[in-house]
Amino acid sequence: FIDPHTHAGDALLSDNPVARLVLPFLTQGVTTAFIGVDGNGSPEVAQTLGQPGHDHGINFATYVGFGAVRTAVIGTADRAPSPQELGQMQGLVAQAMCQGALGLSTGLFYAPQSFARRDEVVSLARVAAAHGGIYDSHLRDESSYSIGLLGAVDEAIAIGREAHIPVHIAHIKALGID
């Protein structure tokens, strides 16, 4: 089994060899896990993937995270990046893709990623697309907190269309009474 959305990164990247076995995954038959989801994947993909001498219980691959990239360049500010900052962010995504990232992940539900407008996300997704990547998104909304569930699904699809990149929607669920 391949698990396309896991939070097993801490275990897989641990210095503890027993933790790196990720026994819960092994005992359930998971052979491959994707980490770096929800926009949290480190831009330092070579470091994430290249741990010499570390054995792992399962195979894994990682995304470069929109949140990690945005935070590295503009911190947690609630603002759009300057053109120079956007260029830096695009450079980090390109570097990560060249180092083996699967694509770009976002967690637009979470700050500071939620501060980004769609055009900012599209500009980074285009970089991932140019390198054969995919777009993996924890939607911006699961209820009626901001743009609503249907608006968030529409946004993810629009990002994929505008960036010419395949889309994987993670955490697609309806939250709350409404």
mmCIF file of C-alpha atoms in Angstrom:
data_model
loop_
_atom_site.group_PDB
_atom_site.id
_atom_site.type_symbol
_atom_site.label_atom_id
_atom_site.label_comp_id
_atom_site.label_asym_id
_atom_site.label_seq_id
_atom_site.Cartn_x
_atom_site.Cartn_y
_atom_site.Cartn_z
ATOM 1 C CA PHE A 1 0.000 0.000 0.000
ATOM 2 C CA ILE A 2 1.069 3.570 -0.681
ATOM 3 C CA ASP A 3 -0.093 6.187 1.814
ATOM 4 C CA PRO A 4 -0.154 9.515 -0.058
ATOM 5 C CA HIS A 5 -0.649 11.691 3.023
ATOM 6 C CA THR A 6 1.199 10.869 6.230
ATOM 7 C CA HIS A 7 2.700 12.631 9.182
ATOM 8 C CA ALA A 8 5.391 9.978 9.601
ATOM 9 C CA GLY A 9 8.232 12.370 8.826
ATOM 10 C CA ASP A 10 9.358 12.727 12.440
ATOM 11 C CA ALA A 11 9.674 8.967 12.806
ATOM 12 C CA LEU A 12 11.302 8.409 9.412
ATOM 13 C CA LEU A 13 13.837 11.193 9.987
ATOM 14 C CA SER A 14 14.537 10.263 13.604
ATOM 15 C CA ASP A 15 17.967 9.346 14.920
ATOM 16 C CA ASN A 16 16.279 6.403 16.629
ATOM 17 C CA PRO A 17 16.605 3.303 14.410
ATOM 18 C CA VAL A 18 13.519 1.683 15.971
ATOM 19 C CA ALA A 19 11.402 4.774 15.232
ATOM 20 C CA ARG A 20 12.625 4.725 11.614
ATOM 21 C CA LEU A 21 11.098 1.271 11.194
ATOM 22 C CA VAL A 22 7.648 2.894 11.515
ATOM 23 C CA LEU A 23 6.186 -0.376 12.769
ATOM 24 C CA PRO A 24 2.544 0.806 12.621
ATOM 25 C CA PHE A 25 2.947 1.274 8.874
ATOM 26 C CA LEU A 26 4.744 -2.030 8.397
ATOM 27 C CA THR A 27 2.158 -4.003 10.341
ATOM 28 C CA GLN A 28 -0.631 -2.507 8.204
ATOM 29 C CA GLY A 29 1.144 -3.352 4.953
ATOM 30 C CA VAL A 30 2.130 0.192 4.001
ATOM 31 C CA THR A 31 5.284 0.017 1.912
ATOM 32 C CA THR A 32 5.576 3.659 0.864
ATOM 33 C CA ALA A 33 4.601 6.901 2.583
ATOM 34 C CA PHE A 34 4.559 10.488 1.371
ATOM 35 C CA ILE A 35 5.728 13.075 3.893
ATOM 36 C CA GLY A 36 6.030 16.858 3.821
ATOM 37 C CA VAL A 37 2.261 17.236 3.524
ATOM 38 C CA ASP A 38 0.043 20.158 4.549
ATOM 39 C CA GLY A 39 2.687 22.617 3.380
ATOM 40 C CA ASN A 40 5.251 21.439 5.926
ATOM 41 C CA GLY A 41 7.825 19.752 3.675
ATOM 42 C CA SER A 42 11.300 21.186 4.122
ATOM 43 C CA PRO A 43 12.789 22.977 1.115
ATOM 44 C CA GLU A 44 15.974 21.030 1.935
ATOM 45 C CA VAL A 45 14.764 17.891 0.148
ATOM 46 C CA ALA A 46 18.261 16.512 -0.402
ATOM 47 C CA GLN A 47 18.813 16.580 3.350
ATOM 48 C CA THR A 48 15.430 14.952 3.990
ATOM 49 C CA LEU A 49 16.000 12.151 1.495
ATOM 50 C CA GLY A 50 19.736 11.673 1.864
ATOM 51 C CA GLN A 51 20.500 10.327 5.290
ATOM 52 C CA PRO A 52 23.491 8.044 4.724
ATOM 53 C CA GLY A 53 23.589 5.023 6.975
ATOM 54 C CA HIS A 54 19.952 5.367 8.014
ATOM 55 C CA ASP A 55 17.799 2.338 7.314
ATOM 56 C CA HIS A 56 14.053 2.785 7.167
ATOM 57 C CA GLY A 57 11.240 0.279 7.550
ATOM 58 C CA ILE A 58 9.377 1.645 4.527
ATOM 59 C CA ASN A 59 10.055 3.661 1.420
ATOM 60 C CA PHE A 60 9.191 7.346 1.527
ATOM 61 C CA ALA A 61 9.069 10.411 -0.649
ATOM 62 C CA THR A 62 8.552 14.044 0.244
ATOM 63 C CA TYR A 63 6.864 17.168 -0.975
ATOM 64 C CA VAL A 64 8.279 20.643 -0.698
ATOM 65 C CA GLY A 65 5.925 22.581 1.527
ATOM 66 C CA PHE A 66 4.389 25.907 0.601
ATOM 67 C CA GLY A 67 4.276 26.885 4.279
ATOM 68 C CA ALA A 68 7.921 26.008 4.831
ATOM 69 C CA VAL A 69 8.957 27.958 1.733
ATOM 70 C CA ARG A 70 6.807 30.983 2.583
ATOM 71 C CA THR A 71 8.043 31.034 6.179
ATOM 72 C CA ALA A 72 11.678 30.769 5.064
ATOM 73 C CA VAL A 73 11.293 33.865 2.879
ATOM 74 C CA ILE A 74 8.732 36.153 4.549
ATOM 75 C CA GLY A 75 8.177 34.589 7.949
ATOM 76 C CA THR A 76 4.675 34.530 9.364
ATOM 77 C CA ALA A 77 3.585 37.920 8.045
ATOM 78 C CA ASP A 78 0.022 38.369 6.834
ATOM 79 C CA ARG A 79 0.943 39.963 3.521
ATOM 80 C CA ALA A 80 1.739 39.186 -0.078
ATOM 81 C CA PRO A 81 5.371 38.620 -0.992
ATOM 82 C CA SER A 82 7.271 41.288 -2.901
ATOM 83 C CA PRO A 83 8.310 40.336 -6.449
ATOM 84 C CA GLN A 84 11.818 39.644 -5.134
ATOM 85 C CA GLU A 85 10.466 37.443 -2.333
ATOM 86 C CA LEU A 86 8.236 35.578 -4.763
ATOM 87 C CA GLY A 87 11.305 34.930 -6.917
ATOM 88 C CA GLN A 88 13.148 33.563 -3.878
ATOM 89 C CA MET A 89 10.216 31.289 -3.098
ATOM 90 C CA GLN A 90 10.120 30.034 -6.677
ATOM 91 C CA GLY A 91 13.846 29.352 -6.474
ATOM 92 C CA LEU A 92 13.399 27.271 -3.321
ATOM 93 C CA VAL A 93 10.654 25.224 -4.967
ATOM 94 C CA ALA A 94 12.774 24.683 -8.097
ATOM 95 C CA GLN A 95 15.741 23.611 -5.970
ATOM 96 C CA ALA A 96 13.576 21.192 -3.973
ATOM 97 C CA MET A 97 12.111 19.718 -7.150
ATOM 98 C CA CYS A 98 15.604 19.194 -8.566
ATOM 99 C CA GLN A 99 16.531 17.446 -5.319
ATOM 100 C CA GLY A 100 13.679 14.954 -5.689
ATOM 101 C CA ALA A 101 10.483 16.481 -4.279
ATOM 102 C CA LEU A 102 7.239 14.911 -5.514
ATOM 103 C CA GLY A 103 5.648 18.294 -5.912
ATOM 104 C CA LEU A 104 4.264 21.174 -3.869
ATOM 105 C CA SER A 105 2.085 20.625 -0.813
ATOM 106 C CA THR A 106 -0.052 23.252 0.845
ATOM 107 C CA GLY A 107 -2.049 23.577 4.022
ATOM 108 C CA LEU A 108 -4.015 26.674 3.113
ATOM 109 C CA PHE A 109 -6.217 26.074 6.153
ATOM 110 C CA TYR A 110 -3.268 26.973 8.416
ATOM 111 C CA ALA A 111 -1.560 30.312 9.062
ATOM 112 C CA PRO A 112 0.681 31.660 7.612
ATOM 113 C CA GLN A 113 -0.296 29.730 4.479
ATOM 114 C CA SER A 114 -3.858 30.992 4.798
ATOM 115 C CA PHE A 115 -2.526 34.525 4.249
ATOM 116 C CA ALA A 116 -1.541 33.663 0.669
ATOM 117 C CA ARG A 117 -3.754 34.534 -2.246
ATOM 118 C CA ARG A 118 -4.380 32.039 -5.001
ATOM 119 C CA ASP A 119 -2.026 33.733 -7.486
ATOM 120 C CA GLU A 120 0.895 33.254 -5.068
ATOM 121 C CA VAL A 121 0.159 29.541 -4.764
ATOM 122 C CA VAL A 122 -0.261 29.209 -8.537
ATOM 123 C CA SER A 123 3.118 30.824 -9.154
ATOM 124 C CA LEU A 124 4.860 28.220 -6.982
ATOM 125 C CA ALA A 125 2.745 25.347 -8.306
ATOM 126 C CA ARG A 126 3.847 26.298 -11.837
ATOM 127 C CA VAL A 127 7.454 25.777 -10.803
ATOM 128 C CA ALA A 128 6.620 22.324 -9.436
ATOM 129 C CA ALA A 129 4.676 21.558 -12.635
ATOM 130 C CA ALA A 130 7.661 22.505 -14.790
ATOM 131 C CA HIS A 131 9.589 19.760 -13.009
ATOM 132 C CA GLY A 132 6.868 17.122 -13.382
ATOM 133 C CA GLY A 133 5.468 17.539 -9.870
ATOM 134 C CA ILE A 134 1.970 17.365 -8.454
ATOM 135 C CA TYR A 135 -0.014 19.731 -6.259
ATOM 136 C CA ASP A 136 -1.151 18.274 -2.917
ATOM 137 C CA SER A 137 -3.480 20.446 -0.858
ATOM 138 C CA HIS A 138 -5.091 20.498 2.525
ATOM 139 C CA LEU A 139 -7.978 22.713 1.485
ATOM 140 C CA ARG A 140 -8.298 26.311 2.631
ATOM 141 C CA ASP A 141 -11.651 25.627 4.256
ATOM 142 C CA GLU A 142 -13.609 22.594 5.414
ATOM 143 C CA SER A 143 -16.677 24.451 6.655
ATOM 144 C CA SER A 144 -17.592 28.127 6.426
ATOM 145 C CA TYR A 145 -14.575 29.702 8.108
ATOM 146 C CA SER A 146 -13.358 31.604 5.047
ATOM 147 C CA ILE A 147 -14.340 30.634 1.483
ATOM 148 C CA GLY A 148 -16.416 27.566 2.353
ATOM 149 C CA LEU A 149 -15.871 23.928 1.475
ATOM 150 C CA LEU A 150 -17.079 24.177 -2.122
ATOM 151 C CA GLY A 151 -15.065 27.352 -2.643
ATOM 152 C CA ALA A 152 -11.968 25.597 -1.300
ATOM 153 C CA VAL A 153 -12.462 22.640 -3.645
ATOM 154 C CA ASP A 154 -12.960 25.072 -6.541
ATOM 155 C CA GLU A 155 -9.777 26.890 -5.510
ATOM 156 C CA ALA A 156 -7.688 23.686 -5.503
ATOM 157 C CA ILE A 157 -8.998 22.733 -8.939
ATOM 158 C CA ALA A 158 -8.371 26.270 -10.246
ATOM 159 C CA ILE A 159 -4.791 26.192 -8.935
ATOM 160 C CA GLY A 160 -4.244 22.937 -10.797
ATOM 161 C CA ARG A 161 -5.731 24.302 -14.002
ATOM 162 C CA GLU A 162 -3.849 27.597 -13.867
ATOM 163 C CA ALA A 163 -0.536 25.932 -13.002
ATOM 164 C CA HIS A 164 -1.060 22.970 -15.377
ATOM 165 C CA ILE A 165 -0.376 20.515 -12.569
ATOM 166 C CA PRO A 166 -2.188 17.391 -11.335
ATOM 167 C CA VAL A 167 -4.067 17.937 -8.056
ATOM 168 C CA HIS A 168 -4.418 15.673 -5.021
ATOM 169 C CA ILE A 169 -6.853 17.038 -2.445
ATOM 170 C CA ALA A 170 -6.079 15.864 1.073
ATOM 171 C CA HIS A 171 -8.476 16.107 4.013
ATOM 172 C CA ILE A 172 -11.514 16.596 1.824
ATOM 173 C CA LYS A 173 -14.295 16.620 4.366
ATOM 174 C CA ALA A 174 -17.291 18.651 5.450
ATOM 175 C CA LEU A 175 -16.745 20.005 8.946
ATOM 176 C CA GLY A 176 -19.529 21.305 11.149
ATOM 177 C CA ILE A 177 -23.291 21.488 11.014
ATOM 178 C CA ASP A 178 -23.571 23.857 8.055
#
